[in-house]
Short mmCIF file of C-alpha atoms in Angstrom, two decimals:
data_model
loop_
_atom_site.label_atom_id
_atom_site.label_comp_id
_atom_site.label_asym_id
_atom_site.label_seq_id
_atom_site.Cartn_x
_atom_site.Cartn_y
_atom_site.Cartn_z
CA MET S 1 2.05 -19.22 6.77
CA SER S 2 4.71 -16.72 5.53
CA GLU S 3 5.70 -13.41 7.58
CA LEU S 4 3.73 -10.69 6.83
CA PHE S 5 5.04 -8.02 4.04
CA GLN S 6 7.68 -10.37 2.91
CA VAL S 7 6.60 -8.96 -0.40
CA ILE S 8 6.86 -10.29 -3.79
CA THR S 9 6.37 -9.09 -7.73
CA LEU S 10 3.31 -9.05 -9.48
CA GLU S 11 4.48 -11.44 -11.77
CA GLN S 12 5.31 -13.95 -9.12
CA ALA S 13 1.93 -13.17 -7.39
CA CYS S 14 0.09 -14.31 -10.72
CA GLN S 15 2.37 -17.46 -10.70
CA LEU S 16 1.70 -18.59 -7.47
CA MET S 17 -1.70 -18.11 -8.13
CA ALA S 18 -1.78 -20.19 -11.33
CA GLN S 19 0.10 -23.13 -9.58
CA HIS S 20 -2.61 -23.66 -7.09
CA LEU S 21 -5.62 -22.87 -9.39
CA PRO S 22 -6.97 -25.72 -11.61
CA GLN S 23 -8.46 -24.53 -15.46
CA PRO S 24 -11.29 -22.45 -14.91
CA GLN S 25 -14.74 -24.68 -15.25
CA LEU S 26 -16.79 -21.92 -17.04
CA THR S 27 -20.50 -22.05 -17.48
CA VAL S 28 -21.88 -21.21 -21.16
CA GLU S 29 -25.28 -19.52 -21.83
CA GLN S 30 -26.53 -19.13 -24.96
CA VAL S 31 -28.20 -15.61 -25.41
CA PRO S 32 -29.90 -13.60 -28.08
CA LEU S 33 -27.78 -10.76 -29.43
CA THR S 34 -29.64 -8.10 -27.64
CA ALA S 35 -28.34 -9.38 -24.29
CA ALA S 36 -24.88 -9.93 -25.49
CA LEU S 37 -23.77 -6.57 -25.28
CA GLY S 38 -20.50 -6.58 -22.89
CA ARG S 39 -20.61 -10.34 -22.70
CA ARG S 40 -17.38 -12.55 -23.39
CA LEU S 41 -17.81 -14.99 -26.03
CA ALA S 42 -17.46 -18.76 -25.06
CA ASN S 43 -16.02 -19.74 -28.39
CA ASP S 44 -14.05 -18.91 -31.44
CA VAL S 45 -16.72 -17.55 -33.94
CA ILE S 46 -15.84 -18.44 -37.59
CA ALA S 47 -17.93 -16.81 -40.81
CA GLU S 48 -20.21 -19.38 -42.27
CA ASP S 49 -20.93 -16.82 -45.16
CA ASP S 50 -19.53 -14.00 -47.27
CA LEU S 51 -19.92 -10.40 -46.14
CA PRO S 52 -21.27 -9.07 -48.33
CA GLY S 53 -23.00 -11.86 -49.91
CA PHE S 54 -22.95 -10.18 -53.25
CA SER S 55 -20.91 -7.58 -55.14
CA ARG S 56 -22.82 -4.09 -54.40
CA SER S 57 -22.65 -0.40 -55.15
CA THR S 58 -21.97 1.99 -52.71
CA VAL S 59 -23.30 5.08 -54.43
CA ASP S 60 -26.42 5.90 -56.75
CA GLY S 61 -25.40 5.99 -59.95
CA PHE S 62 -24.82 3.71 -63.04
CA ALA S 63 -23.09 0.11 -63.24
CA VAL S 64 -20.77 0.12 -66.01
CA ARG S 65 -17.50 -1.33 -67.33
CA ALA S 66 -14.67 0.83 -66.52
CA SER S 67 -12.68 0.46 -69.63
CA ASP S 68 -15.78 2.22 -71.09
CA THR S 69 -15.36 5.21 -68.97
CA PHE S 70 -11.69 5.81 -70.01
CA GLY S 71 -10.83 9.36 -70.74
CA ALA S 72 -14.19 10.51 -70.11
CA SER S 73 -14.47 14.41 -69.20
CA GLU S 74 -16.96 17.33 -69.28
CA GLY S 75 -15.87 18.30 -72.29
CA LEU S 76 -15.69 14.90 -73.99
CA PRO S 77 -18.23 12.74 -72.36
CA ALA S 78 -18.37 8.80 -72.95
CA TYR S 79 -21.83 8.19 -74.26
CA LEU S 80 -23.47 4.92 -73.03
CA ASP S 81 -26.41 3.13 -73.63
CA LEU S 82 -29.06 2.66 -70.84
CA ALA S 83 -29.95 -0.88 -70.48
CA GLY S 84 -31.99 -1.25 -67.58
CA GLU S 85 -32.38 -0.83 -63.93
CA VAL S 86 -31.51 -3.21 -60.79
CA LEU S 87 -33.89 -2.98 -58.54
CA MET S 88 -33.56 -2.95 -54.71
CA GLY S 89 -33.85 -6.61 -53.30
CA GLN S 90 -33.64 -8.38 -56.61
CA ALA S 91 -31.02 -10.01 -58.23
CA ALA S 92 -29.07 -8.36 -60.98
CA ASP S 93 -29.47 -11.04 -63.97
CA ARG S 94 -29.18 -8.77 -66.96
CA PRO S 95 -25.21 -8.36 -67.73
CA VAL S 96 -23.81 -5.19 -68.82
CA GLN S 97 -22.65 -5.41 -72.16
CA PRO S 98 -19.82 -3.27 -73.56
CA GLY S 99 -20.74 0.26 -74.26
CA GLN S 100 -23.94 0.14 -71.85
CA ALA S 101 -24.91 1.24 -68.34
CA ILE S 102 -27.53 0.11 -65.73
CA LYS S 103 -29.22 2.33 -63.61
CA ILE S 104 -28.40 1.16 -59.85
CA SER S 105 -29.17 2.64 -56.14
CA THR S 106 -26.85 2.48 -53.22
CA GLY S 107 -26.54 -1.10 -52.04
CA GLY S 108 -27.96 -2.75 -55.08
CA MET S 109 -26.55 -5.83 -56.58
CA LEU S 110 -23.66 -5.13 -59.23
CA PRO S 111 -25.02 -7.04 -62.54
CA PRO S 112 -22.74 -9.44 -64.58
CA GLY S 113 -20.01 -7.58 -66.77
CA ALA S 114 -19.97 -4.45 -64.45
CA ASP S 115 -16.77 -3.66 -62.59
CA ALA S 116 -17.79 -0.28 -61.33
CA VAL S 117 -20.16 2.14 -60.88
CA VAL S 118 -20.35 6.06 -62.03
CA MET S 119 -21.92 8.35 -59.44
CA VAL S 120 -25.18 9.84 -60.79
CA GLU S 121 -23.56 13.47 -60.39
CA TYR S 122 -20.95 12.53 -62.89
CA THR S 123 -23.57 11.74 -65.53
CA GLU S 124 -26.01 13.33 -67.78
CA PRO S 125 -28.98 12.18 -69.54
CA LEU S 126 -29.33 12.59 -73.19
CA ASP S 127 -32.67 10.73 -73.96
CA HIS S 128 -34.54 7.91 -71.94
CA ARG S 129 -31.86 5.68 -73.75
CA THR S 130 -28.31 7.16 -73.45
CA ILE S 131 -26.28 9.00 -70.75
CA GLY S 132 -23.05 10.72 -71.05
CA VAL S 133 -20.30 9.90 -68.35
CA THR S 134 -18.58 13.13 -67.63
CA ARG S 135 -15.68 11.60 -65.23
CA SER S 136 -14.00 8.15 -65.74
CA VAL S 137 -13.90 5.53 -62.93
CA ALA S 138 -11.47 2.79 -62.43
CA PRO S 139 -12.19 -0.85 -61.88
CA GLY S 140 -13.82 -1.55 -58.47
CA GLU S 141 -14.65 2.07 -57.99
CA ASN S 142 -17.52 2.77 -55.57
CA VAL S 143 -18.47 -1.01 -55.31
CA ILE S 144 -17.99 -3.54 -52.29
CA ARG S 145 -17.08 -6.80 -53.64
CA ARG S 146 -18.38 -10.05 -52.29
CA GLY S 147 -16.52 -11.24 -49.41
CA GLU S 148 -14.36 -7.91 -49.28
CA ASP S 149 -15.56 -7.28 -45.68
CA VAL S 150 -15.82 -10.88 -44.65
CA GLN S 151 -14.81 -14.11 -46.20
CA ALA S 152 -16.52 -17.55 -45.39
CA GLY S 153 -14.24 -19.74 -43.16
CA GLU S 154 -12.49 -16.55 -41.74
CA LEU S 155 -12.16 -16.11 -37.94
CA ILE S 156 -13.90 -13.39 -36.81
CA PHE S 157 -13.65 -12.99 -32.91
CA THR S 158 -11.49 -15.23 -30.54
CA ARG S 159 -12.98 -17.05 -27.47
CA GLY S 160 -12.88 -14.61 -24.89
CA HIS S 161 -13.81 -11.42 -26.65
CA ARG S 162 -15.87 -8.74 -25.19
CA LEU S 163 -18.55 -8.00 -27.54
CA LYS S 164 -19.29 -4.27 -28.50
CA ALA S 165 -22.12 -2.62 -30.30
CA GLN S 166 -20.61 -3.17 -33.55
CA ASP S 167 -19.63 -6.61 -33.04
CA LEU S 168 -23.67 -7.78 -32.78
CA GLY S 169 -24.16 -5.86 -36.03
CA LEU S 170 -21.55 -7.92 -37.82
CA LEU S 171 -22.77 -11.24 -36.10
CA ALA S 172 -26.40 -10.36 -37.34
CA ALA S 173 -25.23 -9.95 -40.73
CA LEU S 174 -23.40 -13.09 -40.58
CA GLY S 175 -26.86 -14.87 -39.92
CA ARG S 176 -26.60 -15.09 -36.08
CA SER S 177 -29.61 -14.09 -33.72
CA THR S 178 -28.01 -15.60 -30.55
CA VAL S 179 -24.57 -16.41 -29.24
CA GLU S 180 -22.68 -18.45 -26.80
CA VAL S 181 -21.21 -16.40 -23.89
CA LEU S 182 -19.43 -17.01 -20.47
CA ALA S 183 -22.00 -16.77 -17.62
CA PRO S 184 -20.81 -14.19 -15.35
CA VAL S 185 -18.33 -15.47 -12.47
CA PRO S 186 -20.19 -15.16 -9.36
CA ILE S 187 -17.82 -13.24 -6.97
CA GLY S 188 -18.54 -12.39 -3.18
CA ILE S 189 -17.51 -9.08 -1.32
CA ILE S 190 -16.97 -8.83 1.85
CA SER S 191 -16.13 -5.47 3.87
CA THR S 192 -14.40 -6.01 7.41
CA GLY S 193 -13.54 -3.59 9.99
CA ASP S 194 -15.04 -2.78 13.42
CA GLU S 195 -15.01 1.05 12.25
CA VAL S 196 -16.76 0.47 8.96
CA VAL S 197 -20.62 1.31 8.57
CA THR S 198 -23.29 1.15 6.22
CA PRO S 199 -23.77 4.32 3.68
CA GLU S 200 -27.07 5.22 5.41
CA THR S 201 -25.39 5.34 9.02
CA GLN S 202 -24.28 8.56 10.13
CA PRO S 203 -20.64 7.80 11.36
CA GLY S 204 -19.73 8.25 14.67
CA PRO S 205 -16.06 9.14 16.11
CA GLY S 206 -13.38 6.93 14.22
CA GLN S 207 -16.04 5.23 11.88
CA VAL S 208 -16.28 5.27 8.13
CA ARG S 209 -18.94 4.80 5.62
CA ASP S 210 -18.46 1.51 3.53
CA MET S 211 -16.87 2.51 0.12
CA ASN S 212 -15.43 -0.26 -0.86
CA SER S 213 -18.13 -3.00 -1.23
CA TYR S 214 -20.04 -0.54 -3.83
CA THR S 215 -16.71 0.27 -6.06
CA LEU S 216 -15.90 -3.30 -5.95
CA PHE S 217 -19.49 -4.17 -6.93
CA GLY S 218 -19.00 -2.14 -9.85
CA LEU S 219 -15.63 -3.27 -10.86
CA VAL S 220 -16.81 -6.88 -10.81
CA GLN S 221 -19.63 -6.06 -13.00
CA MET S 222 -17.46 -4.13 -15.56
CA ALA S 223 -15.17 -7.18 -15.71
CA GLY S 224 -18.10 -9.52 -16.60
CA GLY S 225 -18.42 -10.92 -12.96
CA ARG S 226 -21.37 -11.23 -11.10
CA PRO S 227 -21.12 -9.74 -7.65
CA LYS S 228 -22.90 -10.21 -4.39
CA LEU S 229 -22.49 -8.37 -1.28
CA TYR S 230 -22.24 -9.94 1.95
CA GLY S 231 -22.10 -6.92 4.30
CA ILE S 232 -19.71 -5.71 6.78
CA VAL S 233 -18.16 -8.11 9.19
CA PRO S 234 -16.33 -6.67 12.61
CA ASP S 235 -12.76 -7.66 13.18
CA ASP S 236 -14.13 -11.13 14.76
CA PHE S 237 -12.45 -14.60 14.14
CA THR S 238 -15.67 -16.56 14.24
CA GLN S 239 -17.92 -14.21 12.58
CA LEU S 240 -15.35 -13.23 9.59
CA GLN S 241 -14.76 -17.24 9.54
CA GLU S 242 -18.38 -17.82 9.04
CA LYS S 243 -19.14 -15.29 6.28
CA LEU S 244 -16.26 -16.36 4.63
CA ALA S 245 -17.18 -19.94 4.64
CA GLN S 246 -20.76 -19.06 3.14
CA ALA S 247 -19.19 -16.69 0.48
CA LEU S 248 -16.62 -19.51 -0.55
CA GLU S 249 -19.62 -22.21 -0.84
CA GLU S 250 -21.83 -19.57 -3.19
CA ASN S 251 -18.94 -18.10 -5.44
CA GLN S 252 -16.18 -18.95 -7.47
CA ILE S 253 -13.89 -15.91 -6.24
CA VAL S 254 -14.06 -14.09 -2.88
CA LEU S 255 -12.83 -10.70 -2.06
CA LEU S 256 -12.00 -9.36 1.48
CA SER S 257 -11.84 -5.49 1.92
CA GLY S 258 -9.65 -4.26 4.50
CA GLY S 259 -7.99 -6.59 7.20
CA SER S 260 -4.91 -6.93 5.13
CA SER S 261 -2.67 -4.55 6.97
CA VAL S 262 -0.41 -5.80 10.10
CA GLY S 263 -2.30 -5.32 13.08
CA THR S 264 -3.21 -6.98 16.26
CA ARG S 265 -6.88 -6.76 15.55
CA ASP S 266 -6.77 -7.84 11.61
CA VAL S 267 -7.65 -11.50 11.62
CA THR S 268 -8.15 -12.03 7.73
CA VAL S 269 -4.85 -14.01 7.74
CA GLN S 270 -5.47 -16.57 10.29
CA VAL S 271 -9.23 -17.23 9.23
CA ILE S 272 -8.07 -17.98 5.79
CA ASN S 273 -5.66 -20.57 6.86
CA ALA S 274 -8.18 -21.72 9.44
CA LEU S 275 -10.36 -22.91 6.46
CA GLY S 276 -8.03 -24.77 4.30
CA SER S 277 -5.12 -25.10 2.39
CA PRO S 278 -2.96 -23.97 0.85
CA GLY S 279 -4.27 -20.95 2.31
CA VAL S 280 -2.43 -17.65 2.26
CA LEU S 281 -0.09 -17.73 -0.86
CA TYR S 282 1.45 -14.29 -0.14
CA HIS S 283 0.92 -11.10 1.77
CA GLY S 284 2.58 -8.28 0.24
CA LEU S 285 3.00 -7.14 -3.14
CA ALA S 286 6.01 -5.02 -4.32
CA ILE S 287 3.57 -2.21 -5.54
CA ARG S 288 2.03 1.28 -4.55
CA PRO S 289 -0.24 1.71 -3.65
CA GLY S 290 -1.56 -1.74 -2.86
CA LYS S 291 1.35 -3.33 -0.87
CA PRO S 292 -0.81 -5.07 2.06
CA THR S 293 -2.53 -7.37 -0.58
CA ILE S 294 -3.33 -10.96 0.26
CA GLY S 295 -3.69 -13.86 -2.26
CA ALA S 296 -4.91 -17.06 -1.44
CA VAL S 297 -6.46 -20.32 -2.39
CA LEU S 298 -9.27 -22.12 -0.23
CA ASN S 299 -11.26 -25.12 -1.76
CA GLN S 300 -9.37 -24.51 -5.25
CA LYS S 301 -10.93 -20.92 -5.38
CA PRO S 302 -8.97 -17.81 -5.13
CA VAL S 303 -9.75 -15.41 -2.35
CA PHE S 304 -8.12 -11.98 -1.97
CA GLY S 305 -7.51 -9.66 0.87
CA LEU S 306 -7.64 -6.17 -0.65
CA PRO S 307 -6.48 -3.41 1.27
CA GLY S 308 -9.14 -0.99 3.09
CA HIS S 309 -8.01 2.02 1.46
CA PRO S 310 -10.20 2.89 -1.69
CA VAL S 311 -7.57 3.55 -4.22
CA SER S 312 -5.38 0.72 -3.20
CA ALA S 313 -8.47 -1.66 -3.56
CA MET S 314 -9.05 -0.40 -7.34
CA VAL S 315 -5.60 -0.55 -8.41
CA VAL S 316 -4.96 -4.19 -6.89
CA PHE S 317 -8.34 -5.30 -8.58
CA ASP S 318 -7.24 -4.09 -11.90
CA LEU S 319 -3.94 -5.70 -11.38
CA VAL S 320 -4.53 -9.20 -9.89
CA VAL S 321 -8.46 -9.85 -9.76
CA ARG S 322 -9.61 -8.44 -13.00
CA PRO S 323 -7.65 -11.27 -15.26
CA LEU S 324 -9.23 -13.55 -13.30
CA ILE S 325 -12.68 -13.05 -14.33
CA ASP S 326 -12.42 -11.32 -18.01
CA GLY S 327 -11.47 -12.96 -20.98
CA ARG S 328 -8.21 -13.58 -20.04
CA MET S 329 -9.20 -16.47 -18.17
CA ILE S 330 -9.81 -18.53 -21.05
CA ASN S 331 -7.40 -16.77 -23.38
CA PRO S 332 -4.17 -15.14 -22.20
CA ALA S 333 -3.43 -13.53 -25.52
CA LEU S 334 -6.48 -11.03 -25.03
CA GLN S 335 -5.22 -7.85 -23.41
CA GLU S 336 -7.84 -5.50 -22.45
CA GLY S 337 -7.89 -1.86 -23.85
CA ILE S 338 -5.02 -0.07 -25.36
CA PRO S 339 -2.98 2.31 -23.40
CA VAL S 340 -2.67 6.34 -24.66
CA PRO S 341 0.70 7.42 -25.22
CA ALA S 342 1.17 10.84 -23.13
CA ARG S 343 3.96 12.96 -21.73
CA ILE S 344 4.09 13.15 -17.89
CA THR S 345 4.02 16.76 -16.70
CA ARG S 346 6.36 16.48 -13.86
CA SER S 347 8.96 14.43 -12.39
CA LEU S 348 8.28 11.33 -10.24
CA ALA S 349 10.63 9.55 -8.05
CA SER S 350 10.08 5.87 -7.34
CA ALA S 351 12.14 3.11 -5.04
CA ALA S 352 13.86 0.31 -7.31
CA GLY S 353 12.38 -2.96 -7.12
CA ARG S 354 8.39 -1.53 -6.90
CA GLU S 355 6.14 -0.85 -9.31
CA ASP S 356 4.08 2.33 -8.55
CA PHE S 357 1.21 2.98 -10.47
CA ILE S 358 0.43 6.77 -10.53
CA ARG S 359 -3.20 8.45 -11.05
CA VAL S 360 -3.12 10.83 -14.13
CA GLN S 361 -5.66 13.09 -15.79
CA LEU S 362 -5.16 13.65 -19.50
CA ARG S 363 -5.30 16.79 -21.37
CA ARG S 364 -4.86 17.36 -25.08
CA GLU S 365 -2.29 20.20 -25.92
CA GLN S 366 -1.30 20.76 -29.50
CA ARG S 367 -0.82 17.24 -31.21
CA GLU S 368 -0.32 15.32 -28.04
CA TYR S 369 -1.65 14.10 -24.83
CA LEU S 370 -0.14 15.56 -21.37
CA ALA S 371 -0.77 12.89 -18.35
CA GLU S 372 -0.97 15.52 -15.09
CA PRO S 373 -0.14 13.20 -11.95
CA ILE S 374 -3.10 13.30 -9.31
CA LEU S 375 -1.10 13.09 -6.18
CA GLY S 376 -2.88 12.18 -3.06
CA LYS S 377 -3.08 9.54 -0.41
CA SER S 378 -4.56 5.93 -0.99
CA GLY S 379 -7.48 6.88 1.12
CA LEU S 380 -8.62 9.95 -0.94
CA LEU S 381 -11.29 8.01 -3.53
CA THR S 382 -11.62 11.29 -5.07
CA THR S 383 -8.17 11.12 -6.61
CA MET S 384 -9.57 8.04 -8.76
CA VAL S 385 -12.72 10.01 -9.17
CA ARG S 386 -10.64 12.75 -11.02
CA ALA S 387 -8.26 10.55 -12.88
CA ASP S 388 -8.46 9.36 -16.07
CA GLY S 389 -6.25 6.16 -15.74
CA LEU S 390 -2.85 4.89 -14.56
CA VAL S 391 0.71 5.39 -15.22
CA LYS S 392 2.86 2.45 -14.23
CA ILE S 393 6.47 3.23 -13.14
CA PRO S 394 8.12 -0.30 -13.71
CA LEU S 395 10.46 -2.35 -11.31
CA ASP S 396 13.79 -1.22 -12.71
CA LYS S 397 12.94 2.49 -12.96
CA GLN S 398 13.52 4.94 -10.15
CA GLY S 399 11.11 7.43 -11.55
CA LEU S 400 9.90 9.35 -14.14
CA VAL S 401 11.33 12.88 -15.68
CA ALA S 402 9.02 15.76 -16.56
CA GLY S 403 8.41 15.60 -20.54
CA GLU S 404 8.84 11.48 -20.34
CA LEU S 405 6.60 9.71 -22.87
CA VAL S 406 4.41 7.42 -20.89
CA GLU S 407 1.36 4.88 -21.28
CA VAL S 408 -1.99 5.64 -19.66
CA TRP S 409 -3.84 2.79 -19.15
CA LEU S 410 -7.59 4.35 -19.25
CA PHE S 411 -10.25 3.42 -16.95
CA GLU S 412 -13.42 1.97 -18.37
#
């Protein structure tokens, strides 16, 4: 085991973990679309059909040959013969001949020969067989062409993509009623410490209620995992060893909350190394908050010792745990979320060689966002509750200057 707090960078930590983990063996489930929201796709999705499957009108009006309307105006309408109507849900078999128009509703199939639709507002009936067009249209105007949205053979979603509500609609439009998704990764959560008590317990002197178990439970669910709580284990070698062994047997990843700092009563490192090899890979990250993080591998399964302070535990989860359980497990090219550009409202110092993650609250001012740092110790969970996201100060920077443009990574 390496000495405590021989810190390494996040990049080094991820590389170490990757060297000791096999390719993920993920379980695939086929679920109906109604149960697929928020799930990760197990395979690429290729469109089998064009969407739409036929050229259609986007307005109520008349299907025409655009050239027949050129130069039309209110003072000099273009007069066209009314040659019928396209009924909804039926094929448009009758072609539009030069000088003709066919009545059509929104979503109706564009008849052969037509290349545009005149909105009904820009027409006037002369009699039951003739209309006047008071505004010209260009070819393709008010029309969606066949395959304009999606073409058969097109890659729609990549493996690992997290399905949104609009994605379900697109899959349904392409004829899918079920989809293959990744089964949630089972993740065990153990809270450690003699001072930790359950939420319903009235804390005594020196005791604190267990916040991290429930925070991590929610984070795991949001990342696409299936969390399981193993309760609170005191700082006892035998009890923690038994609980960790059970959690390893029943899960693919185990999170230990607390017990990662330097202290005579912290037994997490000793327990991990006693259960197998390679054991602890690192104990200390060059980040703030979250420096005393433990990363380990046992039986080819990752084990993380997260700091006891709730803010640190949340930040570290996003940095080193989430990538193992979201779409990046099987598609490293995926990037979760898009950072929001904002200007930091105050100057902040940082030590070179360390990445700092600053909690910020966003507010809109004129035409840009401002990121207001929420300062506070890592034991203050309300600082995360009030924050909208995090700003990273990179390893090679010694701080931020007020007014500097930064990227805010939003919480889900």
